Tab-separated table of C-alpha atoms and ligand atoms in Angstrom:
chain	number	residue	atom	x	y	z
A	27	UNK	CA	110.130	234.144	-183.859
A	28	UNK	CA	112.001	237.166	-184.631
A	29	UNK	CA	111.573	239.814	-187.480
A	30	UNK	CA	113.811	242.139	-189.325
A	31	UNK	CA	112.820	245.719	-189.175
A	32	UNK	CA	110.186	246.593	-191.967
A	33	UNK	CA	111.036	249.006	-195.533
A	34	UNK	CA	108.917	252.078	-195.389
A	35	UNK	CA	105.255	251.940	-196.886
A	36	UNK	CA	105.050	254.388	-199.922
A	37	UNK	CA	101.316	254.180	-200.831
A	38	UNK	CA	100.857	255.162	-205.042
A	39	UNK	CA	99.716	258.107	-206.103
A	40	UNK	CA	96.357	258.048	-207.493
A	41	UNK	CA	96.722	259.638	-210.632
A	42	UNK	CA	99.296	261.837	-212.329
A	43	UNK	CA	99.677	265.170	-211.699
A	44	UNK	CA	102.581	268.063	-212.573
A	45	UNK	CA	105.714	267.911	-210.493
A	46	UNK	CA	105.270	269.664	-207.061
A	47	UNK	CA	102.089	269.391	-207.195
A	48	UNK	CA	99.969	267.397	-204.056
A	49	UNK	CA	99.162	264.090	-205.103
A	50	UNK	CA	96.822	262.274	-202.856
A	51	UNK	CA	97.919	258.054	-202.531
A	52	UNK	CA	95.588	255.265	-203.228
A	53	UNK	CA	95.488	253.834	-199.868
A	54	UNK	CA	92.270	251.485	-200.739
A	55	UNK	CA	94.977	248.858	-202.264
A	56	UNK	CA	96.650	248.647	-198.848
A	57	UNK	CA	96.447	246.051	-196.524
A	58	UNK	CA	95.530	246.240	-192.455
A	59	UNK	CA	99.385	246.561	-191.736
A	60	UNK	CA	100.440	248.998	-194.696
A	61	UNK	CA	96.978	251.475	-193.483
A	62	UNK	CA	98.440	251.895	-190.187
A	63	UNK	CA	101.869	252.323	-191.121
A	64	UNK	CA	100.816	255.251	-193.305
A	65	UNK	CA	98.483	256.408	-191.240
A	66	UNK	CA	100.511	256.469	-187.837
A	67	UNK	CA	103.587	257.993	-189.647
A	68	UNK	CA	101.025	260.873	-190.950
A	69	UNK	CA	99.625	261.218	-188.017
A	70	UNK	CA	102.989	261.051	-185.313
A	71	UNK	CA	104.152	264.579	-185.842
A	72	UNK	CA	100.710	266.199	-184.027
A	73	UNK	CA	99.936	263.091	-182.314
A	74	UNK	CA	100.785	264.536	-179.194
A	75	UNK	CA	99.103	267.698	-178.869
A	76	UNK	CA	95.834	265.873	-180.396
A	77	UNK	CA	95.657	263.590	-177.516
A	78	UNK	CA	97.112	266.197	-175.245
A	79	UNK	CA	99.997	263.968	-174.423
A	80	UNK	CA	102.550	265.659	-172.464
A	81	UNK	CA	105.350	264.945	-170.309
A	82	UNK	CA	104.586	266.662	-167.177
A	83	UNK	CA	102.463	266.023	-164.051
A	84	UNK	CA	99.182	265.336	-165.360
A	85	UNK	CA	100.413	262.633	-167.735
A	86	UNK	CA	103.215	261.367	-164.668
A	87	UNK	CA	100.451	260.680	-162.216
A	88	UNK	CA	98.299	258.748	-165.190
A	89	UNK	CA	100.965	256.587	-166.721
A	90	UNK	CA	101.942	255.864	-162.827
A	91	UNK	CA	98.843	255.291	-161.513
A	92	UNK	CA	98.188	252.521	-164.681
A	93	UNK	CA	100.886	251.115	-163.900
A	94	UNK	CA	100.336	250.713	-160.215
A	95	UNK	CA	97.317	249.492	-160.005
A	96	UNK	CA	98.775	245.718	-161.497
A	97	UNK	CA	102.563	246.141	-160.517
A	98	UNK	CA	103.620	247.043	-156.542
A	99	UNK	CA	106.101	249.630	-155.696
A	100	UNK	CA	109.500	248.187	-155.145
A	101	UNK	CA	109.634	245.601	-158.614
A	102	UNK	CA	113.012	246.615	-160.340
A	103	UNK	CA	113.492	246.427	-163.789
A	104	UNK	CA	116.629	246.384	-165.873
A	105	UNK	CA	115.423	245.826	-169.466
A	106	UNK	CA	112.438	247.406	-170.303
A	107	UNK	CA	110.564	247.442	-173.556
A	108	UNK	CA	107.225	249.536	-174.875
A	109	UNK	CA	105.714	247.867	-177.708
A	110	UNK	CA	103.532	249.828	-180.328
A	111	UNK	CA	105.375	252.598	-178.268
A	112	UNK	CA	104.212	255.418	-180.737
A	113	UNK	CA	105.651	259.047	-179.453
A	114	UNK	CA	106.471	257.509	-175.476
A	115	UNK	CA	103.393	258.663	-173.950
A	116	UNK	CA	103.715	255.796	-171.560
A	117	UNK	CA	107.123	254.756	-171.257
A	118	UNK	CA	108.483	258.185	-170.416
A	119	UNK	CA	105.724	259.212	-168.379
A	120	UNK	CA	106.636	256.142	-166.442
A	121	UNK	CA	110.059	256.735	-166.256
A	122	UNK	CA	109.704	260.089	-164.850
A	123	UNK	CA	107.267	259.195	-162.603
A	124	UNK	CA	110.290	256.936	-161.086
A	125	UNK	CA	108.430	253.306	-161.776
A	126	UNK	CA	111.490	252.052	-164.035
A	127	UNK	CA	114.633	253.734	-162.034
A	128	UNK	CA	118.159	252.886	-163.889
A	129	UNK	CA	116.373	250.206	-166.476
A	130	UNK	CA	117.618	250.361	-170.102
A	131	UNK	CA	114.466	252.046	-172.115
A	132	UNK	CA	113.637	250.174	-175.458
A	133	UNK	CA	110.596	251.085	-177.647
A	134	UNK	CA	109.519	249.621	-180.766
A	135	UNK	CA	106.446	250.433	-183.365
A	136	UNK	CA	105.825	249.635	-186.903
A	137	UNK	CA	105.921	253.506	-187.756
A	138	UNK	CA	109.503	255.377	-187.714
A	139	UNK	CA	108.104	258.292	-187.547
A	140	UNK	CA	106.644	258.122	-183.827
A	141	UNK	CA	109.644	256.253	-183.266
A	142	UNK	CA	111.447	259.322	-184.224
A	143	UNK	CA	109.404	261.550	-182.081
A	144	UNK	CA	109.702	258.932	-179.380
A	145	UNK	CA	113.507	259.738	-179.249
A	146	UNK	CA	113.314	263.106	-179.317
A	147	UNK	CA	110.708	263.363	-176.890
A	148	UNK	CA	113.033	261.355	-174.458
A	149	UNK	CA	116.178	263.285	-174.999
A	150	UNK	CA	114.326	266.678	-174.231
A	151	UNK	CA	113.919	264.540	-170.727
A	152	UNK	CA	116.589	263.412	-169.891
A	153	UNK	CA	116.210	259.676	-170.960
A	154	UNK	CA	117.313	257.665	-174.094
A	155	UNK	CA	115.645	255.137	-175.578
A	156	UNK	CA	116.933	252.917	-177.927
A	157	UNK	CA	114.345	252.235	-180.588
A	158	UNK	CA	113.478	249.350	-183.373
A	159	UNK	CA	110.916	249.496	-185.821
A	160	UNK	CA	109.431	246.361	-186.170
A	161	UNK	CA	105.612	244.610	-186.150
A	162	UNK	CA	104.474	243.816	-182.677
A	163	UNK	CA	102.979	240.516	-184.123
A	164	UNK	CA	106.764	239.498	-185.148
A	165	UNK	CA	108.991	241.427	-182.929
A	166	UNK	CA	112.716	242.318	-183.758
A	167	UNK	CA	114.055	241.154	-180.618
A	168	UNK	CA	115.656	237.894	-179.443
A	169	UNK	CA	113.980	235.620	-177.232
A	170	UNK	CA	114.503	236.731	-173.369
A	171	UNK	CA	115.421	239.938	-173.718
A	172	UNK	CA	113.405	242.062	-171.191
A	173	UNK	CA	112.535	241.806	-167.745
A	174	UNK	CA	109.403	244.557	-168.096
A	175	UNK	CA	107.118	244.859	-171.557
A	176	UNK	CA	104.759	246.672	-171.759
A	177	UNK	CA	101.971	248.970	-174.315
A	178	UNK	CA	99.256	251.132	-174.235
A	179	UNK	CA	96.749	251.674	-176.970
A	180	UNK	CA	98.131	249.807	-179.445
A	181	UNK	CA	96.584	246.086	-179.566
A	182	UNK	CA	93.294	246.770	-180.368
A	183	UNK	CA	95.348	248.319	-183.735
A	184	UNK	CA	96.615	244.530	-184.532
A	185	UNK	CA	94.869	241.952	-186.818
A	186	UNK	CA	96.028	239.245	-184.708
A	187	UNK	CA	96.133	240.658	-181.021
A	188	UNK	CA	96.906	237.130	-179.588
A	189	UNK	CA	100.542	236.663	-182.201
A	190	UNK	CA	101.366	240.063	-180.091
A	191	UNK	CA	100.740	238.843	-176.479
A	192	UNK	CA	103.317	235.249	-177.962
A	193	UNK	CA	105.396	237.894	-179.195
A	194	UNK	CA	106.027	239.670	-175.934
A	195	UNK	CA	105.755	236.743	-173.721
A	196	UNK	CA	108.577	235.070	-175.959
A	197	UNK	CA	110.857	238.655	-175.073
A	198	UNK	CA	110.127	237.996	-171.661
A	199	UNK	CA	113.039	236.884	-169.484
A	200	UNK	CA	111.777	234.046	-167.083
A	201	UNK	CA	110.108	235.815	-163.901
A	202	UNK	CA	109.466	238.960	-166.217
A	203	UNK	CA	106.578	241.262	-166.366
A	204	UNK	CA	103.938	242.233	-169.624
A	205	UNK	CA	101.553	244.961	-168.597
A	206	UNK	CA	99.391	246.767	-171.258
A	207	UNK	CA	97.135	249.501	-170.310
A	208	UNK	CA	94.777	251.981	-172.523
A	209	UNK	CA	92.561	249.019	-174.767
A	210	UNK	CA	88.548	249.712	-174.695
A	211	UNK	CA	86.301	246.707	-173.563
A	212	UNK	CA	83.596	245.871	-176.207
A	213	UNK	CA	80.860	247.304	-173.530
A	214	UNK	CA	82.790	250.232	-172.841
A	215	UNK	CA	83.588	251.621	-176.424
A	216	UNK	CA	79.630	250.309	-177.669
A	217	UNK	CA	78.653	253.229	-174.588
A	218	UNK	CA	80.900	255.627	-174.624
A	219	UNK	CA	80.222	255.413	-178.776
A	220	UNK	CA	76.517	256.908	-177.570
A	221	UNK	CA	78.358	259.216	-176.076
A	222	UNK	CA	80.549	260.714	-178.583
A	223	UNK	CA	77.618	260.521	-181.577
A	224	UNK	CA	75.398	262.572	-179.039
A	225	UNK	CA	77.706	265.420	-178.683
A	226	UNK	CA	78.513	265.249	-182.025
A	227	UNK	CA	74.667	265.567	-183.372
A	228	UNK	CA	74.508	267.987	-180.298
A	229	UNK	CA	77.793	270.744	-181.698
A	230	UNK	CA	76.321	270.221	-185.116
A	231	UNK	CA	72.500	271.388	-184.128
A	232	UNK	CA	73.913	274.108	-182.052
A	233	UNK	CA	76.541	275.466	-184.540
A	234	UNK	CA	73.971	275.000	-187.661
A	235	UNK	CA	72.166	278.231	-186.065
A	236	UNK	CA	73.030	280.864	-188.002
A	237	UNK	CA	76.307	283.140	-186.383
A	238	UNK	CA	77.743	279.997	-184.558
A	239	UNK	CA	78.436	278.372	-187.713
A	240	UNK	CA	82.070	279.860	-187.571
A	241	UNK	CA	82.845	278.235	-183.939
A	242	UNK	CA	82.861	274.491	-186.534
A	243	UNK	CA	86.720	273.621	-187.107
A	244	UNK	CA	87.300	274.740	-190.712
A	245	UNK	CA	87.787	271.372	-193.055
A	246	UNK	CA	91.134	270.136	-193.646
A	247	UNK	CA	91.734	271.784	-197.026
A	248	UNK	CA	90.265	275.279	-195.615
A	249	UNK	CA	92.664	274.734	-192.668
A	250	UNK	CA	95.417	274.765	-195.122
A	251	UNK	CA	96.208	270.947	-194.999
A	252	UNK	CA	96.232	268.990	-198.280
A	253	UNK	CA	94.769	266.734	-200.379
A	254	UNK	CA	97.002	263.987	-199.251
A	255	UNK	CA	96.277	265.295	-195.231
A	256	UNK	CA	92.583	264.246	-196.519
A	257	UNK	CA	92.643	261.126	-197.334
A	258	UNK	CA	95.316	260.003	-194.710
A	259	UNK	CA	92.790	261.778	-192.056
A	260	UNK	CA	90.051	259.398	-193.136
A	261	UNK	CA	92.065	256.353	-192.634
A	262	UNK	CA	91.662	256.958	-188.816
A	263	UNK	CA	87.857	255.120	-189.108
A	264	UNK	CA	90.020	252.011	-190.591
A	265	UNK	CA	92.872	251.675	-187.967
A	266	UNK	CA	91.141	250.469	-184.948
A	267	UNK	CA	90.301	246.844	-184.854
A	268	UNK	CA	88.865	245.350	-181.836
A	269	UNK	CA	87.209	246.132	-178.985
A	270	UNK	CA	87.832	243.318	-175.917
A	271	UNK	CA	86.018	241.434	-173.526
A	272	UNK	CA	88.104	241.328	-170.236
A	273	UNK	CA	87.888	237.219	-170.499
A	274	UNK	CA	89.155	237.363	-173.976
A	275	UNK	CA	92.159	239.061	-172.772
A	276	UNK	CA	92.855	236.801	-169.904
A	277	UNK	CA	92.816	233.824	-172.087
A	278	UNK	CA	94.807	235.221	-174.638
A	279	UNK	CA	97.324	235.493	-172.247
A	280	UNK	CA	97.079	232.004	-171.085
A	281	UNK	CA	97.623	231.103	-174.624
A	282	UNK	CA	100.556	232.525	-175.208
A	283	UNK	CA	101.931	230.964	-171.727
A	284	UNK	CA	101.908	233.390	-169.198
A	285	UNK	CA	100.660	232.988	-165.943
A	286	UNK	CA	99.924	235.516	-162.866
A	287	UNK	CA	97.192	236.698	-165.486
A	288	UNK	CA	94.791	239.300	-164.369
A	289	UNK	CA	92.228	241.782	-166.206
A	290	UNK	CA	91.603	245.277	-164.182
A	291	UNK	CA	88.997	248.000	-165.799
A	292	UNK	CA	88.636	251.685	-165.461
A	293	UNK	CA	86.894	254.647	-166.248
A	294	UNK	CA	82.926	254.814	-167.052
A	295	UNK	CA	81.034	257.986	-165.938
A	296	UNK	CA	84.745	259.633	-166.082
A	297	UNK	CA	85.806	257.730	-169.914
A	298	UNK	CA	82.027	259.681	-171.066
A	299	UNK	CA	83.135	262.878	-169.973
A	300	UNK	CA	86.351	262.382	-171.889
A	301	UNK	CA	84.715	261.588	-174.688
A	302	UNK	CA	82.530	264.250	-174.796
A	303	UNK	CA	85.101	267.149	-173.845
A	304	UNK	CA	87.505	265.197	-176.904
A	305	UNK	CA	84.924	265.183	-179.299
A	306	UNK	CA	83.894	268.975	-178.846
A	307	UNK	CA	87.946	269.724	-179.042
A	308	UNK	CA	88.095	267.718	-182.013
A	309	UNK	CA	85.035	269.762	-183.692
A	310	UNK	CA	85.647	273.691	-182.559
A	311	UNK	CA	87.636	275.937	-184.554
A	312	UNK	CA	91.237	275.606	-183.170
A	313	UNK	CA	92.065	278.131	-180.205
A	314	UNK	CA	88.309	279.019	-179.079
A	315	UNK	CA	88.869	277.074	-175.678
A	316	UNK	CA	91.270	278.739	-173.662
A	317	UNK	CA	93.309	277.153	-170.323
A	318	UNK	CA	89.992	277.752	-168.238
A	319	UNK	CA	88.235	274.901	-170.238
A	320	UNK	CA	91.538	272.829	-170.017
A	321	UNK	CA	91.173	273.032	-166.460
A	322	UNK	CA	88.033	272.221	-165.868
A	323	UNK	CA	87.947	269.495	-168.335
A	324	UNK	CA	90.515	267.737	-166.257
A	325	UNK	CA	89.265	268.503	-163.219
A	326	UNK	CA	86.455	266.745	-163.772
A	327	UNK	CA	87.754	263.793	-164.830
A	328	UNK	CA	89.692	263.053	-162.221
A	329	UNK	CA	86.923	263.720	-159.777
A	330	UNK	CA	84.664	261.022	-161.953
A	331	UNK	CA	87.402	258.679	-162.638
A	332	UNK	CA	87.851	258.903	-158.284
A	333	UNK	CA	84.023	258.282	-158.183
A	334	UNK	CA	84.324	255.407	-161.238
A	335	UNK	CA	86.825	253.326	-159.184
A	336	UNK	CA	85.759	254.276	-155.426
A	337	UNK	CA	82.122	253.545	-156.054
A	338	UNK	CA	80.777	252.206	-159.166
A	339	UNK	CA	83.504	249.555	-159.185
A	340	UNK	CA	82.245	247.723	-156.650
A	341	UNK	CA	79.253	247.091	-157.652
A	342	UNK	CA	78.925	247.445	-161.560
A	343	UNK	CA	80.194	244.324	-163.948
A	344	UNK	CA	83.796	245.365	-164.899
A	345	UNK	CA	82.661	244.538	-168.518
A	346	UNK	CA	80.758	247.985	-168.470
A	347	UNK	CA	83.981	250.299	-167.888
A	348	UNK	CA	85.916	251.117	-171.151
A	349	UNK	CA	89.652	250.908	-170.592
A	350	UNK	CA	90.867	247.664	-169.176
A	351	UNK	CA	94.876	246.993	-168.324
A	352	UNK	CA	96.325	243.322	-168.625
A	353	UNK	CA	98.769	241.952	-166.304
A	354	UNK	CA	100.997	238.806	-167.047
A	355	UNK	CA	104.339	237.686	-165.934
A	356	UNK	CA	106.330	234.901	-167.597
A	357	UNK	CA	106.541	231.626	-165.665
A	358	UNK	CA	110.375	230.087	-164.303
A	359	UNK	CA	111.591	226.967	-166.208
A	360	UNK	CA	110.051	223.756	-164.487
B	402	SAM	C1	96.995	254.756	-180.600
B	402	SAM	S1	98.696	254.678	-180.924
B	402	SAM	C2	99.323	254.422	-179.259
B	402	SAM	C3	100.726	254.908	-179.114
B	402	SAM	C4	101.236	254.945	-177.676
B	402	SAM	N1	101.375	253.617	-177.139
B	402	SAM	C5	100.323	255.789	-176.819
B	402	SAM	O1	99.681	255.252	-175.928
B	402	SAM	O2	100.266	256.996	-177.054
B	402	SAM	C6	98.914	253.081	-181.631
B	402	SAM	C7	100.336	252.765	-182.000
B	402	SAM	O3	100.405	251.399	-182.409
B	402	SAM	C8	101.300	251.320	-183.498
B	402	SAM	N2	101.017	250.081	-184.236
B	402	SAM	C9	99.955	249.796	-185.024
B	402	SAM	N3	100.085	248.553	-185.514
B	402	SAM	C10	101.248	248.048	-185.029
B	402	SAM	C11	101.937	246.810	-185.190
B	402	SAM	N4	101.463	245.837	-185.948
B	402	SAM	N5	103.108	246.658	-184.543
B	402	SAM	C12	103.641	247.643	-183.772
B	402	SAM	N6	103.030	248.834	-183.593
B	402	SAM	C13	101.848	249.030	-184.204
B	402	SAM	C14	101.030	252.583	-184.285
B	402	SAM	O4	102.073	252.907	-185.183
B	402	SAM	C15	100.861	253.596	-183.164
B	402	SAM	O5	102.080	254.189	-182.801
């Protein structure tokens, strides 16, 4: 199945208001699809810095090492596509980490404006990437088309996960390669939940003392963002859909006829950390932590995401760790 790209979502404004004036949508008549389309297009101009996405060695060495923990050195690729691509966190980092040398880049999501972002951000490196908008449960590509797909973060977004693993498989050239990376396990996200709504409760006791009220991140409006910022903001507790079981994964992919199917999972001790040190970014007012925290912050978690694979993994379920990376490859004609 193939899909024609899809005509931009313009949620209605609530009520009336004077011209020029900010008029917040009604986003509650929406369905799963329209939400996220609205609410990745809002969100795709600072989606970078608030993930910290960058395009330099930190992010190099994590989009490479995801990558090569399912897929050896050597495999050549000369059609590649990222689905649910958003800004390229993955598919440039990958590229200039050298894991998809002289391959044609393609990158498709079902918001144009990360798509947009997506090009940009590859042009100010070097690459270009020729983009698609389209839903990842009905893609806008013929069948056989690439000899890599791959995604990060962007299934658990999908009301039907499994129509997206037919999807790519059907893009897949015979012999061809599917690797998705980034999606929380139903055990991970239920701990490293506990986790986040500690610290949380934890910054709010602290900062309700009187004088450390001011180091709280001002509201939206206060921050000079409007009312239609607001209610876009809040859709972020509606986009993500699932959580997976490793298993679940696996025979998803079997399902949509792949073979060579295998689940790997990362991150526990390091993914809480992450949490925690996201959360508390996500709550202080803006510039209070300088480079020093920066540092340290990802210092850490590379010394307990060493200790998460080089010790806990061997003897803890891999149900328990929270991100878990899929690979697949698309069996030859019998
Ligand atoms: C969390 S972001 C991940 C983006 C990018 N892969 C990354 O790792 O930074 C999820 C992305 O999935 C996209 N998305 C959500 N639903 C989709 C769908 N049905 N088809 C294609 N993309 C979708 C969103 O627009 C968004 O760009």
């Amino acid at each position: 199945m193939s899909a024609e790209p899809l005509e931009p979502v313009t949620p209605a404004p609530v009520a009336d208001a004077s011209a020029g004036a900010d008029i917040p949508p009604d986003v509650r008549s929406l369905d799963l699809k329209a939400k996220q389309r609205v609410y990745h297009d809002w969100e795709a101009r600072n989606y970078d810095t608030k993930f910290s996405i960058s395009y330099d060695q930190r992010c190099i060495d994590y989009a490479r090492d995801r990558f090569r923990k399912v897929v050896p050195e050597g495999a050549g690729f000369g059609q590649v596509l990222e689905v649910g691509a958003g800004t390229g966190f993955f598919l440039i980092n990958l590229a200039l980490a050298g894991c998809v040398d002289g391959a044609t880049l393609h990158a498709t999501d079902l918001s144009e404006v990360m798509l947009e972002v997506c090009r940009r951000n590859g042009e100010e490196h070097g690459l270009q990437i020729a983009t698609r908008q389209g839903d990842a449960e009905a893609l806008p590509y013929a069948d056989a088309s690439f000899d890599l797909v791959i995604g990060h973060a962007f299934i658990h977004h999908l009301p039907v996960p499994g129509a997206a693993l037919q999807e790519m498989a059907r893009v897949l050239t015979p012999g061809g390669t599917l690797v998705i990376a980034g999606e929380p396990t139903e055990l991970g996200d239920k701990l490293s939940w506990m986790v986040k709504n500690a610290t949380w409760r934890s910054f709010r006791a602290v900062t309700a003392v009187p004088g450390l009220n001011s180091l709280r991140k001002p509201s939206i409006t206060d921050a000079g963002g409007t009312a239609t910022d607001e209610v876009l903001a809040r859709l972020e507790h509606e986009v993500d859909l699932h959580t997976f079981r490793p298993k679940d994964v696996e025979k998803m992919a079997r399902l949509a006829g792949l073979t060579e199917v295998s689940v790997v999972t990362e991150e526990l001790v390091a993914n809480w950390v992450g949490w925690s040190v996201r959360t508390i970014e996500g709550a202080v007012r803006p510039g209070l932590l300088g480079p020093r925290w920066a540092y340290a912050a990802f210092h850490s978690y590379l010394a307990l995401h060493r200790f998460d694979d080089e010790v806990l993994a061997r003897f803890l379920p891999r149900e328990l760790f929270y991100n878990l990376i899929l690979h697949a490859r698309k069996p030859y004609a019998r």
